[in-house]
Amino acid sequence: MATIKNKNDYYQEVYPFTTEMISGYLPDLALQDKSVLTVGSSSDQVLNALMLGANSITLYDINKYTEAFYKLKRDMILTTPREELITKVLEDKSLPYSNEVFAPKQIIKMNPYLQNNKNYNLLRKNLTDAQVSFVQGDIFSMDESLAKNAKFDRIIFSNVLQALDLFAKINHQDPYQFLSENFAVWNNHLNKDGILQLIYLYTYSLANLKTKNTSGLSIYDLKKVVEALEGYPLQISFFEDCFDRNEDAIVTYTKK
C-alpha cells in the first residue's frame, strides 16, 4: 500500500445521490420518533429518515463538505418540483462531487422520498423543523467526535465498513481485532433495543462470503466478521437491488 496520508484526507468527494438501495432496508428499521446517527455524504440517508419520521438525526461523516451539501440539497428540495430535483442537483458545480452517479431511474428506485409526490411533500413538511446536527469524523474514532454518553436508537453505517482494512492499517492493527474494539464503542452509543446497520453488501449471496471491491481486492471476510463479533448476534436481510437483477443485503445488530 502507498504511504498512508492523514485519514481525514480520505473520502472527500460528495456523492450527489446514494449508491445503495435505501428503499430496500431503511423503512424496515422503524424510524418513526427515533433518534438516528447516520453516515452519508449524499444526505439521502438523512432525507429518507426524515421522511420516515425520525425525530432527531446526527449526520456523522468524514467528508468535510457533508453539512454544506445537506443544506444545499435541503434548499433545493424545498424550492424544486420533485421531477426536476435530480437534474438540478447534478447541475450543481459548487462542491467536489463523485462521478459515481446512477441513472435517474435507479436514483428514484433507491430513494423513497423521490418515488411519488406524497413522499416528497411529506419530506418537505418534515424538513421545515428538522432536528439535524453534524459531526465530522470517522466511525473508527467515534469517541473522539461524540460525547461518551451520546446514545441513539438507530445507527446507520451504510457501506462504510468497506474501509475496514484501510483504517485498520492506519492504526497498525489487525482488521478484525480493530473491528471488535470499535464495535464495543458503537454498542456503547446504542440505546437498549437500538439497531445498528453495520454492513451494506452489494450483489451479495451466501455462496460468496468474501466481499470484493471493483478492483478485486478483498475488503472483509464476513465469516471473520462474525467470529470477531462473537457474543453480538448479527442478522442478514436481503432485498432486490436497484437494477432488478440481483440482491443486495445488510447486516444488522440489535442491542438487548
XYZ file of C-alpha atoms in Angstrom:
256
model
C 0.000 0.000 0.000
C 1.172 3.545 -0.703
C 2.293 5.809 2.132
C -0.706 6.483 4.340
C -1.771 10.095 4.390
C -3.894 11.812 7.020
C -7.068 9.746 7.430
C -9.183 12.895 7.203
C -7.996 13.350 3.611
C -9.857 10.227 2.503
C -13.399 10.209 1.084
C -13.716 13.942 0.454
C -15.796 13.711 -2.742
C -19.521 14.261 -2.245
C -21.943 11.711 -3.672
C -24.815 13.651 -5.323
C -27.143 10.716 -4.576
C -26.843 7.423 -2.745
C -25.324 4.365 -4.385
C -27.238 1.897 -2.214
C -30.789 0.593 -2.200
C -32.043 2.668 0.742
C -35.644 1.802 -0.068
C -34.793 -1.877 0.416
C -33.954 -1.609 4.093
C -34.487 1.807 5.712
C -38.309 1.505 6.025
C -37.785 -1.769 7.918
C -35.688 -0.053 10.598
C -38.840 1.553 12.070
C -37.507 5.114 12.328
C -40.703 6.836 13.487
C -39.888 9.018 16.543
C -36.388 7.540 16.774
C -33.033 9.243 17.274
C -30.661 8.387 14.436
C -26.946 8.631 13.789
C -26.107 8.074 10.140
C -23.220 8.475 7.742
C -23.775 9.577 4.156
C -22.287 12.499 2.244
C -25.165 12.267 -0.276
C -27.569 13.211 2.575
C -30.029 10.631 1.220
C -29.884 8.581 4.428
C -30.913 11.712 6.345
C -33.599 12.792 3.872
C -35.233 9.375 3.788
C -35.006 9.045 7.571
C -36.749 12.401 7.975
C -39.478 11.334 5.589
C -39.880 8.126 7.617
C -40.434 10.100 10.832
C -37.089 10.161 12.665
C -37.279 12.830 15.355
C -33.599 13.780 15.520
C -30.652 12.948 13.280
C -26.902 13.292 13.647
C -25.164 13.252 10.267
C -21.747 11.816 11.067
C -19.271 11.646 8.204
C -15.574 12.010 7.461
C -16.405 14.233 4.489
C -15.896 17.898 5.389
C -18.461 19.030 2.787
C -21.333 16.974 4.221
C -23.071 19.767 6.118
C -22.786 22.205 3.207
C -24.229 19.668 0.775
C -27.099 18.728 3.085
C -28.113 22.391 3.342
C -27.772 22.869 -0.418
C -29.875 19.793 -1.164
C -32.436 20.700 1.504
C -32.943 24.126 -0.027
C -33.280 22.598 -3.495
C -35.945 20.190 -2.263
C -37.918 22.979 -0.629
C -37.936 25.048 -3.835
C -37.791 22.498 -6.672
C -40.514 20.184 -8.037
C -39.752 16.506 -7.493
C -39.469 15.809 -11.222
C -36.712 18.427 -11.570
C -34.648 17.705 -8.453
C -32.218 15.128 -9.859
C -31.289 17.362 -12.782
C -30.861 20.394 -10.536
C -28.607 18.548 -8.089
C -26.454 17.103 -10.865
C -26.051 20.516 -12.488
C -24.539 22.000 -9.325
C -20.763 22.550 -9.538
C -20.126 24.235 -6.195
C -18.647 21.187 -4.402
C -16.233 18.349 -5.298
C -18.631 15.658 -6.484
C -18.032 11.966 -7.138
C -18.513 10.734 -10.686
C -20.272 7.642 -9.335
C -23.849 8.553 -10.235
C -26.649 6.182 -11.218
C -29.270 6.859 -13.887
C -32.394 8.758 -12.722
C -34.497 5.576 -12.826
C -32.183 3.903 -10.303
C -31.851 7.030 -8.139
C -35.640 7.185 -7.822
C -35.938 3.482 -7.036
C -33.293 3.760 -4.309
C -34.861 6.772 -2.583
C -38.397 6.595 -1.139
C -38.630 10.398 -0.950
C -38.313 10.606 -4.747
C -40.832 7.916 -5.622
C -44.018 9.971 -5.508
C -45.311 13.428 -4.632
C -46.869 12.236 -1.374
C -43.474 11.174 -0.026
C -41.759 14.266 -1.416
C -44.277 16.602 0.186
C -44.005 14.730 3.489
C -40.242 15.221 3.382
C -40.720 18.924 2.657
C -43.025 19.213 5.663
C -40.584 17.399 7.935
C -37.624 19.433 6.681
C -39.094 22.712 7.921
C -38.426 21.875 11.579
C -35.967 19.011 11.209
C -33.514 18.444 14.061
C -30.306 17.636 12.173
C -26.835 18.088 13.654
C -23.468 17.490 12.008
C -20.251 15.831 13.152
C -17.142 15.409 11.024
C -15.326 12.234 11.971
C -14.710 8.621 11.027
C -16.613 5.778 12.638
C -13.347 4.209 13.820
C -12.684 7.182 16.122
C -16.188 7.746 17.391
C -15.303 8.606 20.981
C -13.056 11.389 19.688
C -16.033 13.010 17.931
C -19.020 12.260 20.167
C -19.704 12.682 23.853
C -19.293 9.294 25.519
C -22.858 9.492 26.868
C -24.377 10.183 23.411
C -26.818 7.399 22.551
C -29.076 6.695 19.589
C -31.993 4.411 18.743
C -30.615 3.688 15.274
C -27.078 3.833 13.888
C -26.668 3.539 10.115
C -23.214 2.846 8.662
C -24.198 2.350 5.006
C -21.197 0.701 3.285
C -18.504 2.429 5.366
C -17.148 -0.868 6.679
C -15.632 -1.350 3.231
C -12.914 0.923 4.623
C -12.137 -1.502 7.475
C -8.799 -2.669 6.048
C -7.674 0.879 5.269
C -8.382 2.313 8.717
C -7.011 -0.771 10.486
C -3.728 -0.253 8.593
C -3.679 3.434 9.501
C -3.959 2.333 13.145
C -1.454 -0.542 12.674
C -3.928 -3.186 13.826
C -5.353 -6.458 12.622
C -8.643 -5.599 10.856
C -10.823 -7.946 12.887
C -9.348 -7.029 16.260
C -9.776 -3.404 15.183
C -13.420 -4.154 14.315
C -14.054 -5.846 17.653
C -12.644 -2.911 19.618
C -14.642 -0.363 17.653
C -17.834 -2.409 17.857
C -17.695 -2.130 21.647
C -17.626 1.673 21.241
C -20.527 1.655 18.759
C -22.534 -0.592 21.052
C -21.980 1.880 23.886
C -23.620 4.604 21.762
C -26.700 2.463 21.069
C -29.800 2.585 23.250
C -31.380 -0.620 24.530
C -33.375 -2.258 21.728
C -31.481 0.007 19.328
C -30.432 -1.235 15.903
C -27.044 -0.850 14.244
C -26.943 -1.269 10.457
C -23.366 -2.473 10.345
C -22.659 -3.596 6.771
C -24.131 -2.988 3.324
C -23.451 -5.755 0.814
C -23.761 -5.129 -2.917
C -24.814 -8.047 -5.185
C -24.419 -10.464 -2.334
C -25.085 -14.147 -1.848
C -24.358 -16.540 0.980
C -22.328 -18.554 -1.521
C -19.892 -15.640 -1.788
C -18.885 -14.895 1.775
C -15.862 -12.810 0.869
C -16.913 -9.376 -0.385
C -14.737 -7.735 -3.029
C -14.461 -4.243 -4.395
C -14.284 -3.359 -8.075
C -10.521 -3.844 -8.195
C -10.931 -7.429 -6.982
C -9.229 -6.837 -3.633
C -10.715 -8.399 -0.528
C -12.498 -5.870 1.709
C -13.585 -8.135 4.519
C -14.498 -11.738 5.084
C -17.981 -11.972 6.593
C -17.127 -15.214 8.368
C -14.284 -13.431 10.141
C -16.587 -10.529 10.977
C -18.975 -12.961 12.708
C -16.082 -14.596 14.560
C -14.675 -11.231 15.661
C -18.086 -10.170 16.984
C -18.870 -13.398 18.828
C -21.416 -12.606 21.520
C -23.087 -9.915 19.435
C -25.931 -11.544 17.445
C -25.904 -10.397 13.820
C -28.686 -10.707 11.262
C -28.571 -10.553 7.478
C -31.504 -9.302 5.370
C -31.823 -9.445 1.587
C -33.651 -7.183 -0.853
C -33.780 -6.544 -4.587
C -31.073 -4.286 -5.999
C -31.822 -1.116 -7.960
C -31.344 -2.846 -11.317
C -33.851 -5.696 -10.694
C -31.084 -8.188 -11.423
C -29.570 -9.278 -8.119
C -29.999 -8.983 -4.372
C -28.218 -6.615 -2.012
C -28.145 -7.213 1.736
C -27.495 -5.562 5.080
C -26.049 -6.965 8.299
C -27.641 -5.584 11.468
C -27.246 -5.908 15.216
C -29.969 -5.283 17.805
C -28.905 -4.394 21.339
C -30.697 -6.327 24.067
